[in-house]
Short mmCIF file of C-alpha atoms and ligand atoms in Angstrom, two decimals:
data_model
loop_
_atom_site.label_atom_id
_atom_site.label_comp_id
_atom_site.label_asym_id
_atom_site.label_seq_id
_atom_site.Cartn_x
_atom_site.Cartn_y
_atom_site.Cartn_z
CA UNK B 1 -12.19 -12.79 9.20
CA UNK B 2 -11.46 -9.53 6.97
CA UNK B 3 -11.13 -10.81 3.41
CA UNK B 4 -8.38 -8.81 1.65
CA UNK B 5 -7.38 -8.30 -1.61
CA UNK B 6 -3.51 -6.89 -2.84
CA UNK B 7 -2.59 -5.35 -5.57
CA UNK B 8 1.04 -5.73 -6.30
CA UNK B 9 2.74 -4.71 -9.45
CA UNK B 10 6.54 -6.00 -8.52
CA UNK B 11 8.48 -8.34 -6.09
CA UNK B 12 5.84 -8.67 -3.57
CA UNK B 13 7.35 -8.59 -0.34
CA UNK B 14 4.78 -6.24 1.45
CA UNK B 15 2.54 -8.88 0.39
CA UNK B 16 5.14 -11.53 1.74
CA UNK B 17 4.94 -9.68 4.91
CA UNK B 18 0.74 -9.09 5.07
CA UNK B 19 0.93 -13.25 3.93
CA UNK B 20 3.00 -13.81 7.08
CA UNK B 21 0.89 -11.41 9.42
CA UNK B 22 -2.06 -13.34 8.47
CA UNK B 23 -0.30 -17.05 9.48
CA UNK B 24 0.56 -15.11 12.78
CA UNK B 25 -2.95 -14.77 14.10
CA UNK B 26 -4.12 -11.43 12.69
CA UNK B 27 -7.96 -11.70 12.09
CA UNK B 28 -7.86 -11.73 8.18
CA UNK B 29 -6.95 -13.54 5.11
CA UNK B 30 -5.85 -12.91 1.50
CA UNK B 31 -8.95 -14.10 -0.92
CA UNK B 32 -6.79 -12.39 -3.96
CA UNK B 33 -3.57 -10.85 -5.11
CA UNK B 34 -4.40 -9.52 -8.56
CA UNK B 35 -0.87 -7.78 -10.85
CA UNK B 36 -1.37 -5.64 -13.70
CA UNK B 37 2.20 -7.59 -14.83
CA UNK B 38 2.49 -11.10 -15.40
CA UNK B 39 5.85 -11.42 -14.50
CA UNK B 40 5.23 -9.89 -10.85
CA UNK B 41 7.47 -12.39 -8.28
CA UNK B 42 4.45 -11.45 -6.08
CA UNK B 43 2.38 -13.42 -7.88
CA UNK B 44 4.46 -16.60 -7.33
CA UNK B 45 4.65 -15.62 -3.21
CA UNK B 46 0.73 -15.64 -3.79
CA UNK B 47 0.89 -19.22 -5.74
CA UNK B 48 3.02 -20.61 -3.52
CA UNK B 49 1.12 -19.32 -0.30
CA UNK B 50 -2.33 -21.52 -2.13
CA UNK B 51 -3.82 -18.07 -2.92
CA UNK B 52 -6.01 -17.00 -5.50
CA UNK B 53 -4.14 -14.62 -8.40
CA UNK B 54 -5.17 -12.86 -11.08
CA UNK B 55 -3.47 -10.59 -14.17
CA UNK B 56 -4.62 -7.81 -15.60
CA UNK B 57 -2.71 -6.75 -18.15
CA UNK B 58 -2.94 -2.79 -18.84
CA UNK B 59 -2.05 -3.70 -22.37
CA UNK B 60 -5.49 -5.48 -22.89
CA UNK B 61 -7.62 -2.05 -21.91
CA UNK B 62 -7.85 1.12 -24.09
CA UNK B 63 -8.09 2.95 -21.10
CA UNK B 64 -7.22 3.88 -17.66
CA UNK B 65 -11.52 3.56 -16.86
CA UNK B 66 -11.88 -0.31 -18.50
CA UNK B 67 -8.69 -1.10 -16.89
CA UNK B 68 -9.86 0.31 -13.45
CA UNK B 69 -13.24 -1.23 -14.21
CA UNK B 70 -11.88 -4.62 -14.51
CA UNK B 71 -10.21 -4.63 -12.01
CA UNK B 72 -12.95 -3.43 -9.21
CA UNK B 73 -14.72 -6.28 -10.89
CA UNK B 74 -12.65 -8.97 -10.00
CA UNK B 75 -12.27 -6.99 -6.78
CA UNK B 76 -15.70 -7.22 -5.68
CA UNK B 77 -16.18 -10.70 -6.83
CA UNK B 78 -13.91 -12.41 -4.45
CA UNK B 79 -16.10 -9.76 -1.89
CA UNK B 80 -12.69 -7.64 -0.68
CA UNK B 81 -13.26 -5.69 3.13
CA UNK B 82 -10.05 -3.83 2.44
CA UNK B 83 -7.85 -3.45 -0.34
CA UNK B 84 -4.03 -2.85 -0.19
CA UNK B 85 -2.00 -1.39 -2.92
CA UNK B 86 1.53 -3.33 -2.36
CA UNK B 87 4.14 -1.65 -4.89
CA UNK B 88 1.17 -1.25 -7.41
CA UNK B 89 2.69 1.15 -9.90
CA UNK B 90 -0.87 2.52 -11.71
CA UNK B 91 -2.37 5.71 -10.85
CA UNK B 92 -6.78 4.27 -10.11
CA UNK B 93 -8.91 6.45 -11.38
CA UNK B 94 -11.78 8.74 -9.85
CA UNK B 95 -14.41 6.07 -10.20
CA UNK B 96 -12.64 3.23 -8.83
CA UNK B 97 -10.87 4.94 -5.92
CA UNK B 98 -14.89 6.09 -5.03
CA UNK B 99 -15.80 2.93 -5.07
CA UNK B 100 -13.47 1.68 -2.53
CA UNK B 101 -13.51 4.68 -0.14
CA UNK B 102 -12.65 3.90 3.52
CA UNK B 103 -11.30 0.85 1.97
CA UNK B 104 -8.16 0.97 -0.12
CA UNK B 105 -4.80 1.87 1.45
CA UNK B 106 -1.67 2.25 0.26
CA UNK B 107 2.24 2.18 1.05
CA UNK B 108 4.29 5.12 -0.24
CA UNK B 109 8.14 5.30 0.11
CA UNK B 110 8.43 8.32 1.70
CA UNK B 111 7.37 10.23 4.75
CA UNK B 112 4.30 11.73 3.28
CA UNK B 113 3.53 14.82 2.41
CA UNK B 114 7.06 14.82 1.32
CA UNK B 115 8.38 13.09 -1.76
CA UNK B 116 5.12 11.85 -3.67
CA UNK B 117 5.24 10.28 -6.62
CA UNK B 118 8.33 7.93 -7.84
CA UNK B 119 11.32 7.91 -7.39
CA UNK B 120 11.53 8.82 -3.48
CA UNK B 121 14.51 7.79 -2.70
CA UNK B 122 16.89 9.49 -4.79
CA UNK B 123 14.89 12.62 -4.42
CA UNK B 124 15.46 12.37 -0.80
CA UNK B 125 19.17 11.86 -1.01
CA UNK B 126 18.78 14.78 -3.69
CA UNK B 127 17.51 17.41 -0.90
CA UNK B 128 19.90 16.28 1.99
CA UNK B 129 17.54 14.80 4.04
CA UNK B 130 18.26 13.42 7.83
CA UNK B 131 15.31 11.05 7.88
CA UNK B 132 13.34 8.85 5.18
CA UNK B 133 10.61 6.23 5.60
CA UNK B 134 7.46 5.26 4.47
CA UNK B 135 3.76 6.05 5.15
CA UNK B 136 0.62 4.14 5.03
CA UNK B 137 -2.76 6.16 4.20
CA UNK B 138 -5.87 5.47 2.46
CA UNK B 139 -5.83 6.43 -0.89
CA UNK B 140 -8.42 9.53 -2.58
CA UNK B 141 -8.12 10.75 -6.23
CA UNK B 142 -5.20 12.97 -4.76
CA UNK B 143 -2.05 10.80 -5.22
CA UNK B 144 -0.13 10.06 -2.65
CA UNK B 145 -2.21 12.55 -0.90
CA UNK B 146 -4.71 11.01 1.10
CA UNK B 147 -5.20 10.79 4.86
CA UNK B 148 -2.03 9.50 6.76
CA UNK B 149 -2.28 6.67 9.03
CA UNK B 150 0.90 6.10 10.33
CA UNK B 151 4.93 6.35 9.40
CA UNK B 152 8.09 4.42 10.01
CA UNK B 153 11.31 6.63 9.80
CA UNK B 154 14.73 5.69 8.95
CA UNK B 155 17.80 7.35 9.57
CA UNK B 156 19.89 8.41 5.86
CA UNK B 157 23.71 7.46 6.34
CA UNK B 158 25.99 9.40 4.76
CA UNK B 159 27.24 6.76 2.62
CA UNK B 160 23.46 5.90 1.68
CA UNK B 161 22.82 5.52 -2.20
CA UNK B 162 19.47 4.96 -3.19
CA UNK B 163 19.25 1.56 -3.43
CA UNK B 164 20.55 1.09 0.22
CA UNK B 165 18.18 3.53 1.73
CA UNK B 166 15.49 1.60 0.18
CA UNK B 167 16.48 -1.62 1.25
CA UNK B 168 15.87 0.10 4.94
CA UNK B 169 12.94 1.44 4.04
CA UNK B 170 11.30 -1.70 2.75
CA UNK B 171 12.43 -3.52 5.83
CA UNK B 172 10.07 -0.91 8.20
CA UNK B 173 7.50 -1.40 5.37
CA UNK B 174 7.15 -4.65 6.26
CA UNK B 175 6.74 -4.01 10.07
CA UNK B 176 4.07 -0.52 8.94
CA UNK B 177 2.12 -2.11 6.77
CA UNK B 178 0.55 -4.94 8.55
CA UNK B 179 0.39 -3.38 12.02
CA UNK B 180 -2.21 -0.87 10.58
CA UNK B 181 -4.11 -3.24 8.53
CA UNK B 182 -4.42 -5.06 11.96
CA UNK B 183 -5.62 -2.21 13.45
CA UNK B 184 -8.23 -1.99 10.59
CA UNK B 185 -9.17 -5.70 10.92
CA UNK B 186 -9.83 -4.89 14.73
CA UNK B 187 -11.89 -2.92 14.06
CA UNK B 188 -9.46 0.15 15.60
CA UNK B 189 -9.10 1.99 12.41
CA UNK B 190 -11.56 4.09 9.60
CA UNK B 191 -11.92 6.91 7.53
CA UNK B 192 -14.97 9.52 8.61
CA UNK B 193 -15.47 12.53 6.54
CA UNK B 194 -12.25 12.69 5.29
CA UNK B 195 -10.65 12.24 8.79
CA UNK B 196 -8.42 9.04 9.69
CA UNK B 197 -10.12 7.67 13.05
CA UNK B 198 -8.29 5.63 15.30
CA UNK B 199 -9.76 4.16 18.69
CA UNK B 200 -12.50 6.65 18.16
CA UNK B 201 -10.10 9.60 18.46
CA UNK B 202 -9.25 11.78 15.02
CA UNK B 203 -5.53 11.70 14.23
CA UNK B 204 -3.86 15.13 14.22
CA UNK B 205 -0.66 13.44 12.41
CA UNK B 206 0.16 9.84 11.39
CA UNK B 207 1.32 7.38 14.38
CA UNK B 208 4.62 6.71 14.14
CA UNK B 209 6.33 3.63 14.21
CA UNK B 210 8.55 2.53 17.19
CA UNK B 211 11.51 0.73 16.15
N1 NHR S 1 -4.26 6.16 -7.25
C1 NHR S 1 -4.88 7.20 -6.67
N2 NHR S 1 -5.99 7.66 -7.24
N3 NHR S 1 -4.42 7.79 -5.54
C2 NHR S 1 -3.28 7.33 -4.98
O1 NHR S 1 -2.85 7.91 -3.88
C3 NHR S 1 -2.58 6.23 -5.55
C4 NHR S 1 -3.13 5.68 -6.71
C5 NHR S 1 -2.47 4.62 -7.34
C6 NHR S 1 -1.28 4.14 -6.85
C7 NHR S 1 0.62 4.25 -5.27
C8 NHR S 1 1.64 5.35 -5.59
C9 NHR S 1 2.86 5.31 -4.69
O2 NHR S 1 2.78 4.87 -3.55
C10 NHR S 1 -0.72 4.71 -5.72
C11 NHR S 1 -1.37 5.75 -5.04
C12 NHR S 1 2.13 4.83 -9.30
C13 NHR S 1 2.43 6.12 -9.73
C14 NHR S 1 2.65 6.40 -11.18
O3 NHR S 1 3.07 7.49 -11.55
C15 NHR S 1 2.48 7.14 -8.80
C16 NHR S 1 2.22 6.86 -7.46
C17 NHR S 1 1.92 5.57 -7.04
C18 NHR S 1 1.89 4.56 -7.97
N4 NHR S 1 2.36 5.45 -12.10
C19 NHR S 1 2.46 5.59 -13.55
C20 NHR S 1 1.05 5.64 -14.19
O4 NHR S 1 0.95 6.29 -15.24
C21 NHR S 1 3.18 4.41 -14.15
C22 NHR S 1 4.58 4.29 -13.65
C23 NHR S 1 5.25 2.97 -14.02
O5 NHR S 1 4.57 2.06 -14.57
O6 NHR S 1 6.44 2.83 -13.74
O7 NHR S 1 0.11 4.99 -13.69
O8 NHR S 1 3.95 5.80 -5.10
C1 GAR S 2 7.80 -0.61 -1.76
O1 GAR S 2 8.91 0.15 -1.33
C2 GAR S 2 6.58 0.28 -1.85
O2 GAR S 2 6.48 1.21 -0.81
C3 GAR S 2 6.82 0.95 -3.15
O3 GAR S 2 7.35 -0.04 -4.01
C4 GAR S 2 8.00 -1.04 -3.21
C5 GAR S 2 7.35 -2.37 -3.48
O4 GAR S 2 8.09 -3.41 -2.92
N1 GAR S 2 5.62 1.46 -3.71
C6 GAR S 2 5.60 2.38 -4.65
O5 GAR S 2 6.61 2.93 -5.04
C7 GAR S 2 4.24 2.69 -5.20
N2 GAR S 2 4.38 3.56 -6.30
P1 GAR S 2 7.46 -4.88 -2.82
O6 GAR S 2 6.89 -5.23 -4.20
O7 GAR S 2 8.62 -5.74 -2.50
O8 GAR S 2 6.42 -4.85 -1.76
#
């Protein structure tokens, strides 16, 4: 079993969706879901679910490094394989992001390398884009800029505001972002000098998702 831990900052439901993966036979299991806000909904999913939670409240740390710090602590005591960022809203610093190399993906609203950062969906309606989506990739002190595992795309409709082109989005997030942390729990997926590896071949460009 692959233990995981998430890190959600919001509603939770990537984590609903990794939660539901796991009760459907993938070979790992949520030790921890740890929110930097106390009033994440993801943290009642987690409750609810019998799992272990955890806040860490930015607020209590005079920096971005004692935050980070105690957070890889709690981390690494609950002995984490693979940590997800789930609609965790704090850029990690250097040290922690080292410390978790080959281990520490994330989701990102967008098709990566375009639109990183916040706010992805208006900026995509903003430049007239066709298609939208989301990316998974593990995560390096670039953000949003580290090696991309795999995309699902949606179509924008032309009556698309932001908040309905990221209710699409979020329902392909939920089919991305456990099929490649399967793929990592089979054992199918690392990172190797900087280079996503995936059934021993390098990826060229992320897999993308089939509807
Ligand atoms: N950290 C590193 N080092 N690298 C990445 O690729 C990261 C990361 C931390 C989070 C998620 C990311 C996203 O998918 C992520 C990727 C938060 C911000 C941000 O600006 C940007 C990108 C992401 C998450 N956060 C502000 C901050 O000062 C706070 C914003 C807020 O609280 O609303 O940390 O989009
Ligand atoms: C998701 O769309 C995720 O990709 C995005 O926030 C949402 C979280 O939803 N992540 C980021 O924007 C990271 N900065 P959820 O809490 O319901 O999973």
């Amino acid at each position: 079993m692959l233990n995981l831990v998430v890190l959600v900052s919001g509603s939770g439901s990537n984590l609903q969706a990794l939660m539901d993966a796991c009760n459907q036979g993938m070979n790992a299991r949520i030790v921890l879901v740890i929110s930097d806000k106390g009033d994440a909904y993801g943290l009642e999913r987690a409750r609810q679910a019998g799992i272990a939670t955890e806040v860490i409240p930015a607020a209590d740390y005079d920096s971005r490094e004692s935050f980070d710090q105690a957070l890889q602590q709690r981390i690494d005591a609950a002995q984490a394989e693979l940590v997800l960022l789930a609609g965790f809203m704090r850029i990690l610093s250097a040290g922690f992001v080292n410390h978790y190399a080959g281990r520490l993906l994330n989701i990102h609203p967008s098709l990566l390398p375009k639109f990183r950062g916040l706010h992805t969906h208006q900026r995509a309606l903003e430049a007239g884009e066709m298609e939208h989506g989301a990316s998974v990739h593990f995560v390096t002190l670039e953000l949003d800029g580290g090696p991309l595992i795999a995309q699902a795309k949606v179509a924008v409709q032309k009556d698309d505001d932001a908040d309905t082109l990221a209710a699409r989005v979020l329902q392909r997030e939920h089919q991305l972002y456990p099929t490649v942390v399967r793929w990592f729990s089979e054992g199918r997926l690392c990172l190797r000098d900087e280079q996503v590896i995936l059934d021993s071949k390098t990826l060229s460009e992320p897999v993308q998702l089939a509807e």
